Short mmCIF file of N, CA and C in Angstrom, two decimals:
data_model
loop_
_atom_site.label_atom_id
_atom_site.label_comp_id
_atom_site.label_asym_id
_atom_site.label_seq_id
_atom_site.Cartn_x
_atom_site.Cartn_y
_atom_site.Cartn_z
N UNK A 9 78.73 99.35 92.32
CA UNK A 9 79.56 98.19 92.59
C UNK A 9 80.44 98.46 93.81
N UNK A 10 80.49 97.55 94.73
CA UNK A 10 81.41 97.72 95.86
C UNK A 10 82.87 97.63 95.40
N UNK A 11 83.66 98.59 95.83
CA UNK A 11 85.09 98.63 95.50
C UNK A 11 85.86 98.53 96.80
N UNK A 12 86.85 97.65 96.83
CA UNK A 12 87.66 97.45 98.04
C UNK A 12 89.12 97.75 97.74
N UNK A 13 89.77 98.45 98.67
CA UNK A 13 91.20 98.74 98.57
C UNK A 13 91.89 98.06 99.74
N UNK A 14 92.86 97.21 99.43
CA UNK A 14 93.66 96.56 100.47
C UNK A 14 94.80 97.52 100.81
N UNK A 15 94.61 98.29 101.87
CA UNK A 15 95.58 99.32 102.22
C UNK A 15 96.91 98.74 102.70
N UNK A 16 96.92 97.46 103.05
CA UNK A 16 98.18 96.84 103.48
C UNK A 16 99.16 96.69 102.33
N UNK A 17 98.66 96.56 101.10
CA UNK A 17 99.55 96.38 99.95
C UNK A 17 99.56 97.59 99.01
N UNK A 18 98.62 98.52 99.20
CA UNK A 18 98.56 99.71 98.35
C UNK A 18 99.79 100.59 98.59
N UNK A 19 100.40 101.05 97.50
CA UNK A 19 101.57 101.93 97.60
C UNK A 19 101.25 103.37 97.20
N UNK A 20 99.98 103.64 96.93
CA UNK A 20 99.57 105.00 96.62
C UNK A 20 100.12 105.54 95.32
N UNK A 21 100.32 104.67 94.34
CA UNK A 21 100.88 105.12 93.06
C UNK A 21 99.91 106.01 92.29
N UNK A 22 98.61 105.85 92.55
CA UNK A 22 97.61 106.70 91.92
C UNK A 22 97.11 106.24 90.56
N UNK A 23 97.58 105.10 90.07
CA UNK A 23 97.12 104.63 88.77
C UNK A 23 95.62 104.37 88.76
N UNK A 24 95.11 103.82 89.84
CA UNK A 24 93.67 103.55 89.91
C UNK A 24 92.87 104.85 89.86
N UNK A 25 93.36 105.86 90.55
CA UNK A 25 92.70 107.17 90.55
C UNK A 25 92.71 107.75 89.14
N UNK A 26 93.84 107.63 88.46
CA UNK A 26 93.99 108.15 87.11
C UNK A 26 93.05 107.47 86.13
N UNK A 27 92.95 106.15 86.20
CA UNK A 27 92.17 105.39 85.23
C UNK A 27 90.67 105.36 85.51
N UNK A 28 90.24 105.65 86.72
CA UNK A 28 88.81 105.61 87.04
C UNK A 28 88.08 106.75 86.33
N UNK A 29 87.14 106.41 85.44
CA UNK A 29 86.44 107.45 84.69
C UNK A 29 85.36 108.17 85.49
N UNK A 30 85.06 107.68 86.69
CA UNK A 30 83.96 108.24 87.48
C UNK A 30 84.38 108.88 88.79
N UNK A 31 85.67 108.98 89.05
CA UNK A 31 86.14 109.64 90.27
C UNK A 31 85.79 108.91 91.55
N UNK A 32 85.76 107.59 91.49
CA UNK A 32 85.39 106.78 92.66
C UNK A 32 86.47 106.79 93.72
N UNK A 33 87.72 106.84 93.30
CA UNK A 33 88.86 106.74 94.22
C UNK A 33 89.60 108.06 94.33
N UNK A 34 90.28 108.24 95.46
CA UNK A 34 91.14 109.41 95.62
C UNK A 34 92.33 109.03 96.50
N UNK A 35 93.41 109.78 96.35
CA UNK A 35 94.58 109.57 97.20
C UNK A 35 94.24 110.04 98.61
N UNK A 36 94.69 109.30 99.58
CA UNK A 36 94.38 109.57 100.97
C UNK A 36 95.60 110.16 101.69
N UNK A 37 95.36 110.84 102.78
CA UNK A 37 96.44 111.34 103.63
C UNK A 37 96.91 110.25 104.59
N UNK A 38 96.14 109.18 104.69
CA UNK A 38 96.49 108.08 105.59
C UNK A 38 97.65 107.29 105.04
N UNK A 39 98.43 106.71 105.94
CA UNK A 39 99.56 105.87 105.55
C UNK A 39 99.35 104.46 106.08
N UNK A 40 99.85 103.49 105.33
CA UNK A 40 99.73 102.10 105.78
C UNK A 40 100.92 101.73 106.66
N UNK A 41 100.99 100.47 107.06
CA UNK A 41 102.05 99.99 107.96
C UNK A 41 103.45 100.17 107.38
N UNK A 42 103.54 100.17 106.05
CA UNK A 42 104.84 100.31 105.39
C UNK A 42 105.21 101.77 105.15
N UNK A 43 104.32 102.69 105.51
CA UNK A 43 104.59 104.11 105.36
C UNK A 43 104.14 104.72 104.05
N UNK A 44 103.47 103.94 103.21
CA UNK A 44 102.98 104.45 101.93
C UNK A 44 101.65 105.17 102.12
N UNK A 45 101.45 106.25 101.37
CA UNK A 45 100.13 106.85 101.29
C UNK A 45 99.25 105.85 100.56
N UNK A 46 97.98 105.84 100.88
CA UNK A 46 97.09 104.87 100.26
C UNK A 46 95.98 105.57 99.48
N UNK A 47 95.14 104.76 98.88
CA UNK A 47 93.99 105.24 98.13
C UNK A 47 92.75 104.88 98.92
N UNK A 48 91.73 105.72 98.84
CA UNK A 48 90.48 105.41 99.52
C UNK A 48 89.32 105.53 98.54
N UNK A 49 88.25 104.81 98.86
CA UNK A 49 87.03 104.89 98.06
C UNK A 49 86.33 106.18 98.46
N UNK A 50 86.17 107.07 97.50
CA UNK A 50 85.67 108.42 97.74
C UNK A 50 84.20 108.57 97.36
N UNK A 51 83.83 108.05 96.20
CA UNK A 51 82.45 108.13 95.71
C UNK A 51 81.99 106.76 95.24
N UNK A 52 81.70 105.84 96.17
CA UNK A 52 81.38 104.46 95.80
C UNK A 52 80.15 104.33 94.90
N UNK A 53 79.19 105.22 95.05
CA UNK A 53 77.97 105.13 94.24
C UNK A 53 78.20 105.48 92.78
N UNK A 54 79.33 106.08 92.46
CA UNK A 54 79.64 106.43 91.08
C UNK A 54 80.20 105.26 90.28
N UNK A 55 80.57 104.18 90.96
CA UNK A 55 81.23 103.05 90.29
C UNK A 55 80.28 102.39 89.29
N UNK A 56 80.79 102.19 88.07
CA UNK A 56 80.02 101.53 87.01
C UNK A 56 80.52 100.11 86.75
N UNK A 57 81.50 99.67 87.52
CA UNK A 57 82.01 98.30 87.40
C UNK A 57 82.91 98.05 86.22
N UNK A 58 83.55 99.07 85.69
CA UNK A 58 84.43 98.89 84.52
C UNK A 58 85.71 98.15 84.86
N UNK A 59 86.09 98.16 86.13
CA UNK A 59 87.27 97.47 86.65
C UNK A 59 88.60 98.06 86.17
N UNK A 60 88.60 99.25 85.59
CA UNK A 60 89.86 99.85 85.15
C UNK A 60 90.81 100.07 86.32
N UNK A 61 90.28 100.38 87.48
CA UNK A 61 91.13 100.56 88.67
C UNK A 61 91.79 99.23 89.04
N UNK A 62 91.00 98.17 89.06
CA UNK A 62 91.49 96.84 89.43
C UNK A 62 92.51 96.32 88.42
N UNK A 63 92.22 96.49 87.15
CA UNK A 63 93.09 96.00 86.08
C UNK A 63 94.44 96.71 86.07
N UNK A 64 94.44 98.01 86.37
CA UNK A 64 95.66 98.81 86.28
C UNK A 64 96.46 98.89 87.57
N UNK A 65 95.99 98.28 88.65
CA UNK A 65 96.73 98.30 89.91
C UNK A 65 97.90 97.32 89.85
N UNK A 66 99.13 97.81 89.91
CA UNK A 66 100.29 96.91 89.81
C UNK A 66 100.49 96.05 91.05
N UNK A 67 99.83 96.40 92.15
CA UNK A 67 100.00 95.66 93.40
C UNK A 67 98.79 94.79 93.75
N UNK A 68 97.81 94.71 92.85
CA UNK A 68 96.60 93.91 93.08
C UNK A 68 95.92 94.29 94.39
N UNK A 69 95.88 95.59 94.66
CA UNK A 69 95.32 96.09 95.91
C UNK A 69 93.85 96.48 95.80
N UNK A 70 93.28 96.35 94.60
CA UNK A 70 91.89 96.77 94.40
C UNK A 70 91.06 95.61 93.89
N UNK A 71 89.85 95.52 94.42
CA UNK A 71 88.92 94.48 94.00
C UNK A 71 87.55 95.12 93.79
N UNK A 72 86.96 94.90 92.62
CA UNK A 72 85.61 95.37 92.33
C UNK A 72 84.69 94.16 92.39
N UNK A 73 83.76 94.18 93.31
CA UNK A 73 82.87 93.04 93.53
C UNK A 73 81.70 93.03 92.55
N UNK A 74 81.31 91.82 92.14
CA UNK A 74 80.13 91.62 91.30
C UNK A 74 80.14 92.44 90.03
N UNK A 75 81.24 92.43 89.33
CA UNK A 75 81.31 93.13 88.06
C UNK A 75 80.73 92.23 86.98
N UNK A 76 79.46 92.42 86.66
CA UNK A 76 78.77 91.59 85.68
C UNK A 76 78.66 92.30 84.33
N UNK A 77 79.74 92.85 83.88
CA UNK A 77 79.74 93.54 82.60
C UNK A 77 79.80 92.49 81.49
N UNK A 78 78.86 92.55 80.58
CA UNK A 78 78.85 91.62 79.45
C UNK A 78 79.70 92.21 78.34
N UNK A 79 80.63 91.41 77.83
CA UNK A 79 81.51 91.88 76.77
C UNK A 79 80.98 91.40 75.42
N UNK A 80 81.46 92.01 74.36
CA UNK A 80 81.05 91.65 73.01
C UNK A 80 81.28 90.16 72.79
N UNK A 81 80.31 89.48 72.22
CA UNK A 81 80.41 88.05 72.00
C UNK A 81 79.66 87.26 73.05
N UNK A 82 79.08 87.95 74.03
CA UNK A 82 78.23 87.29 75.01
C UNK A 82 78.93 86.82 76.27
N UNK A 83 80.25 86.95 76.35
CA UNK A 83 80.96 86.53 77.56
C UNK A 83 80.84 87.57 78.65
N UNK A 84 81.42 87.26 79.77
CA UNK A 84 81.42 88.20 80.89
C UNK A 84 82.84 88.64 81.18
N UNK A 85 82.96 89.88 81.59
CA UNK A 85 84.28 90.42 81.92
C UNK A 85 84.71 89.91 83.26
#
């Protein structure tokens, strides 16, 4: 699944890195315009589309594209 990080709003809190079960993201040495360290996509092919990074980002800086995970009851996540 393609994972996107909006580095303009990312504050580098690391919650996405912590919650990702597959090590897709890592903290970066790069800083954004506001001076915050950011997160970068490190292992994109490991992404399983669980969206835990996106759900736990307090700044809405992460987007997981085409997450077609079917949830119990037949709906889609």
